[in-house]
C-alpha positions as CSV (number, residue, x, y, z in Angstrom):
1,M,23.2,-10.5,-7.4
2,V,25.2,-8.7,-4.7
3,H,26.5,-5.2,-5.6
4,A,29.1,-3.5,-3.3
5,V,28.6,0.2,-3.1
6,G,31.3,1.2,-0.6
7,K,33.3,-0.1,2.3
8,D,31.1,-2.4,4.4
9,R,28.0,-1.2,2.5
10,V,26.3,-3.8,0.4
11,A,23.1,-3.7,-1.6
12,V,21.3,-6.6,-3.2
13,I,20.2,-5.8,-6.8
14,H,18.3,-8.1,-9.1
15,P,20.1,-8.6,-12.5
16,S,17.1,-7.1,-14.4
17,A,17.1,-3.9,-12.4
18,I,18.7,-0.7,-13.9
19,V,20.6,1.3,-11.2
20,A,22.6,4.4,-12.3
21,P,26.2,4.1,-11.2
22,E,25.9,7.6,-9.6
23,A,23.0,6.5,-7.3
24,R,23.9,6.3,-3.6
25,L,22.7,3.1,-1.9
26,G,22.9,2.4,1.8
27,R,23.5,-0.8,3.7
28,G,20.9,-3.6,3.3
29,V,19.1,-2.0,0.3
30,V,17.2,-4.6,-1.8
31,I,16.3,-3.6,-5.3
32,G,14.0,-6.2,-6.9
33,P,13.3,-7.2,-10.5
34,W,12.7,-4.6,-13.2
35,C,13.3,-1.6,-11.0
36,S,14.9,1.6,-12.2
37,V,16.9,4.0,-10.1
38,G,18.1,7.3,-11.5
39,P,21.6,9.0,-11.0
40,N,20.5,11.6,-8.5
41,V,18.8,9.2,-6.1
42,V,19.9,8.6,-2.5
43,I,18.5,5.4,-0.9
44,E,19.2,5.0,2.8
45,D,19.8,1.8,4.7
46,N,17.4,-1.2,4.6
47,V,15.1,0.2,1.9
48,E,13.3,-2.3,-0.3
49,L,12.1,-1.8,-3.8
50,I,10.0,-4.9,-4.4
51,S,9.7,-5.0,-8.2
52,H,8.9,-2.7,-11.1
53,V,9.5,0.4,-9.1
54,V,10.8,3.6,-10.7
55,I,12.8,6.2,-8.6
56,D,14.0,9.2,-10.4
57,G,15.0,12.9,-10.0
58,H,16.8,14.4,-7.0
59,T,15.1,12.0,-4.6
60,R,15.9,10.6,-1.1
61,L,14.3,7.5,0.3
62,G,14.4,7.2,4.1
63,E,15.7,4.3,6.1
64,G,13.6,1.2,6.1
65,S,11.0,2.5,3.7
66,R,9.3,0.0,1.3
67,Y,8.0,0.4,-2.3
68,F,5.6,-2.0,-3.9
69,P,5.3,-2.9,-7.6
70,F,4.6,-0.2,-10.2
71,C,4.8,2.8,-7.9
72,T,6.9,5.8,-9.0
73,V,8.7,8.3,-6.8
74,G,10.4,11.6,-7.9
75,M,9.1,11.7,-11.5
76,A,8.5,15.1,-13.2
77,P,5.5,17.0,-11.9
78,Q,2.3,17.3,-14.0
79,D,2.7,21.1,-14.2
80,L,2.9,22.8,-17.6
81,K,5.2,25.4,-16.1
82,Y,7.8,22.8,-15.1
83,K,10.9,23.1,-17.4
84,G,13.1,20.4,-16.0
85,E,14.5,22.3,-13.0
86,P,16.4,20.1,-10.4
87,T,13.6,20.1,-7.8
88,R,13.4,17.5,-5.1
89,C,11.4,14.7,-3.5
90,E,12.0,13.0,-0.2
91,V,10.3,10.1,1.6
92,G,10.8,9.5,5.3
93,A,12.0,6.5,7.3
94,G,9.6,3.5,7.7
95,T,7.1,4.8,5.1
96,V,5.3,2.2,3.0
97,V,4.3,3.1,-0.6
98,R,1.9,0.6,-2.1
99,E,1.1,-0.4,-5.7
100,H,0.7,2.2,-8.5
101,V,1.2,5.2,-6.2
102,T,2.7,8.2,-7.8
103,I,4.7,10.8,-5.9
104,H,6.0,13.7,-8.0
105,R,8.9,16.0,-7.3
106,G,8.4,19.7,-6.5
107,T,8.4,22.7,-8.9
108,A,10.6,25.8,-9.2
109,T,7.5,27.9,-8.9
110,G,6.5,26.1,-5.7
111,S,8.5,25.1,-2.7
112,G,10.8,23.0,-4.9
113,L,10.2,19.9,-2.6
114,T,7.6,17.2,-2.3
115,H,7.9,15.8,1.2
116,V,6.5,12.6,2.7
117,G,7.2,12.1,6.4
118,N,8.2,9.1,8.6
119,D,6.0,6.1,9.1
120,V,3.4,7.1,6.5
121,L,1.2,4.6,4.7
122,I,0.1,5.4,1.2
123,M,-2.2,2.8,-0.2
124,A,-2.6,1.6,-3.8
125,N,-3.3,4.0,-6.7
126,A,-3.0,7.2,-4.6
127,H,-1.4,10.3,-6.1
128,V,0.8,12.8,-4.2
129,A,1.3,15.8,-6.4
130,H,4.2,18.3,-6.7
131,D,5.1,20.4,-3.7
132,C,2.8,18.5,-1.3
133,W,4.0,18.2,2.3
134,L,2.8,15.1,4.3
135,G,3.7,14.9,8.0
136,D,4.6,11.8,10.0
137,R,2.2,8.8,10.6
138,V,-0.2,10.0,7.9
139,I,-2.5,7.4,6.3
140,I,-3.6,7.9,2.7
141,V,-6.1,5.2,1.6
142,N,-6.6,3.8,-1.9
143,N,-7.3,6.1,-4.8
144,V,-6.9,9.4,-3.0
145,V,-5.8,12.2,-5.3
146,M,-4.4,15.6,-4.3
147,G,-3.5,18.7,-6.2
148,G,-0.2,20.5,-5.9
149,H,0.9,22.3,-2.7
150,V,-1.4,20.3,-0.4
151,T,-0.3,20.1,3.3
152,I,-1.3,17.2,5.4
153,E,-0.1,17.4,9.0
154,D,1.0,14.6,11.4
155,D,-1.5,11.7,12.1
156,A,-4.1,12.8,9.6
157,R,-6.3,10.1,7.9
158,V,-7.6,10.5,4.3
159,M,-10.1,7.8,3.4
160,G,-10.5,6.1,0.0
161,S,-11.1,8.1,-3.2
162,A,-11.1,11.5,-1.5
163,A,-10.0,14.4,-3.7
164,I,-8.1,17.3,-2.2
165,H,-7.9,20.6,-4.0
166,Q,-4.5,22.3,-4.5
167,F,-3.2,24.5,-1.6
168,V,-5.6,22.8,0.9
169,R,-4.3,22.3,4.4
170,I,-5.4,19.2,6.4
171,G,-4.7,19.7,10.1
172,H,-3.1,17.5,12.7
173,A,-5.0,14.2,13.3
174,A,-7.9,15.3,11.0
175,L,-10.1,12.8,9.3
176,V,-11.2,13.1,5.7
177,G,-14.1,10.7,4.9
178,G,-14.2,8.5,1.8
179,V,-15.0,10.0,-1.6
180,A,-15.0,13.5,0.0
181,G,-14.2,16.5,-2.2
182,V,-12.1,18.8,-0.1
183,E,-11.9,22.3,-1.4
184,A,-10.9,24.2,1.8
185,D,-8.8,23.7,4.9
186,V,-9.7,21.1,7.6
187,I,-8.9,22.2,11.2
188,P,-6.7,20.0,13.4
189,Y,-8.7,17.0,14.8
190,G,-11.6,17.9,12.4
191,S,-13.7,15.3,10.7
192,V,-15.1,16.1,7.3
193,L,-17.6,14.1,5.1
194,G,-19.4,14.5,1.8
195,N,-19.0,16.0,-1.6
196,R,-18.4,18.9,-1.1
197,A,-16.8,18.1,2.2
198,R,-18.4,19.6,5.3
199,L,-17.1,19.7,8.9
200,V,-19.2,17.3,11.0
201,G,-17.3,17.2,14.2
202,L,-13.9,16.3,15.7
203,H,-12.0,13.1,15.2
204,W,-13.2,11.8,18.5
205,I,-12.1,8.2,18.0
206,W,-8.5,9.2,17.3
207,L,-8.5,11.3,20.4
208,R,-9.7,8.4,22.6
209,R,-7.3,5.9,21.0
210,N,-4.4,8.2,21.6
211,G,-4.8,8.6,25.3
212,V,-6.6,12.0,25.5
213,Q,-8.4,12.1,28.8
214,S,-12.2,12.4,29.0
215,A,-12.0,15.8,30.7
216,E,-10.0,17.3,27.8
217,I,-12.2,15.7,25.2
218,H,-15.2,17.3,27.0
219,R,-13.6,20.7,26.9
220,M,-12.7,20.2,23.2
221,R,-16.3,19.2,22.5
222,K,-17.6,22.4,24.2
223,A,-15.1,24.5,22.3
224,F,-16.1,22.9,19.0
225,F,-19.8,23.5,19.5
226,T,-19.2,27.0,20.7
227,L,-17.2,27.7,17.5
228,Y,-19.5,25.7,15.3
229,P,-23.1,25.8,16.7
230,K,-25.8,23.7,15.1
231,T,-27.6,26.9,13.9
232,D,-26.5,30.3,12.6
233,E,-28.3,32.1,15.4
234,D,-25.3,32.4,17.7
235,G,-23.5,35.4,16.3
236,T,-20.7,35.7,13.7
237,F,-17.8,33.3,13.3
238,A,-15.4,36.0,14.4
239,S,-17.4,36.7,17.6
240,R,-17.6,32.9,18.4
241,L,-13.8,32.7,17.7
242,D,-13.2,35.4,20.4
243,V,-15.3,33.4,22.9
244,V,-13.4,30.3,22.3
245,R,-10.1,32.1,22.6
246,R,-11.2,33.6,25.9
247,E,-12.8,30.5,27.4
248,F,-10.8,27.6,26.0
249,G,-7.5,29.2,24.8
250,D,-5.5,27.7,27.6
251,D,-6.2,24.1,26.3
252,V,-3.3,22.9,24.2
253,R,-5.3,21.2,21.6
254,V,-7.9,24.0,21.3
255,R,-5.0,26.4,21.0
256,E,-3.7,24.2,18.1
257,I,-7.0,24.6,16.3
258,L,-7.0,28.4,16.9
259,D,-3.4,28.7,15.6
260,F,-4.4,26.8,12.5
261,I,-7.4,29.0,11.9
262,D,-5.1,32.1,12.3
263,G,-2.5,30.7,10.0
264,P,-2.0,31.6,6.3
265,S,-4.5,30.0,4.0
266,K,-5.3,30.2,0.3
267,R,-8.5,28.2,0.5
268,G,-10.3,29.3,3.6
269,L,-11.9,26.8,6.0
270,V,-14.3,23.9,5.2
271,R,-17.8,24.9,6.1
272,V,-19.7,23.2,8.9
273,A,-22.5,20.8,8.2
274,R,-25.6,22.1,9.8
275,G,-27.9,19.7,11.6
276,D,-27.0,16.3,13.1
277,F,-23.3,15.8,14.0
278,S,-23.8,12.3,15.3
279,T,-22.1,10.6,12.3
280,A,-18.8,12.0,13.5
281,E,-19.0,9.9,16.6
282,T,-18.8,6.7,14.6
283,E,-16.1,7.6,12.0
284,G,-12.5,6.9,12.7
285,A,-9.3,5.3,11.6
């Protein structure tokens, strides 16, 4: 069935789908069998809802994004304080949301917005809770769950079945290992493993794959092991932080880590794993 939704703007809607007349649909939208689209939804050009997809609330789906069967976007948050306020949810361009993913809208007591960036991949059965903020090019692997108000910055990777505590921040290009329980903030480029998650190094593989030169990686390595030595004998964290600021603060990526550490936090930083850091060299995505 072809459904015209404005001059030169046509969407293809399966006869079994239920689309509210007030919903705004862009050019080239495809809504497959048994989908449901609410009245306050905006769907930009070339979005595809494959089948059995539910989009509700004040939700915007970015251009070219795709939604696989039985995922839901913009449903009410799992927060007992939520009283039906018109909070929002938005998903960026080119993002792919796989089967059984749930992305809930924000809350009035939070930011009021759940945001998923551009070119994100959220694999099957993952949950993005209310007021979460995911940057661009983030990858969330199967069965990942996150509490409300989680921030995951650009290019981060969260491996399968990881659980992220509410209000945790995951820094730019960080790596969270599979089945990790993350209770505190992960620095940019950090790599964490285990339950409870501990910092084991930097996401070296991502750095190499993304064109960071060996000299810069070497400086980052020295800065990391200055800040997180393998024993507790090298002064306090504050004193080591001062050394890193003084000796490595002119490096752009080290400065990004320092700025993250100095930023506001409700959870503190993930603790370092003492001993052998070699596992971090082989982890990557």
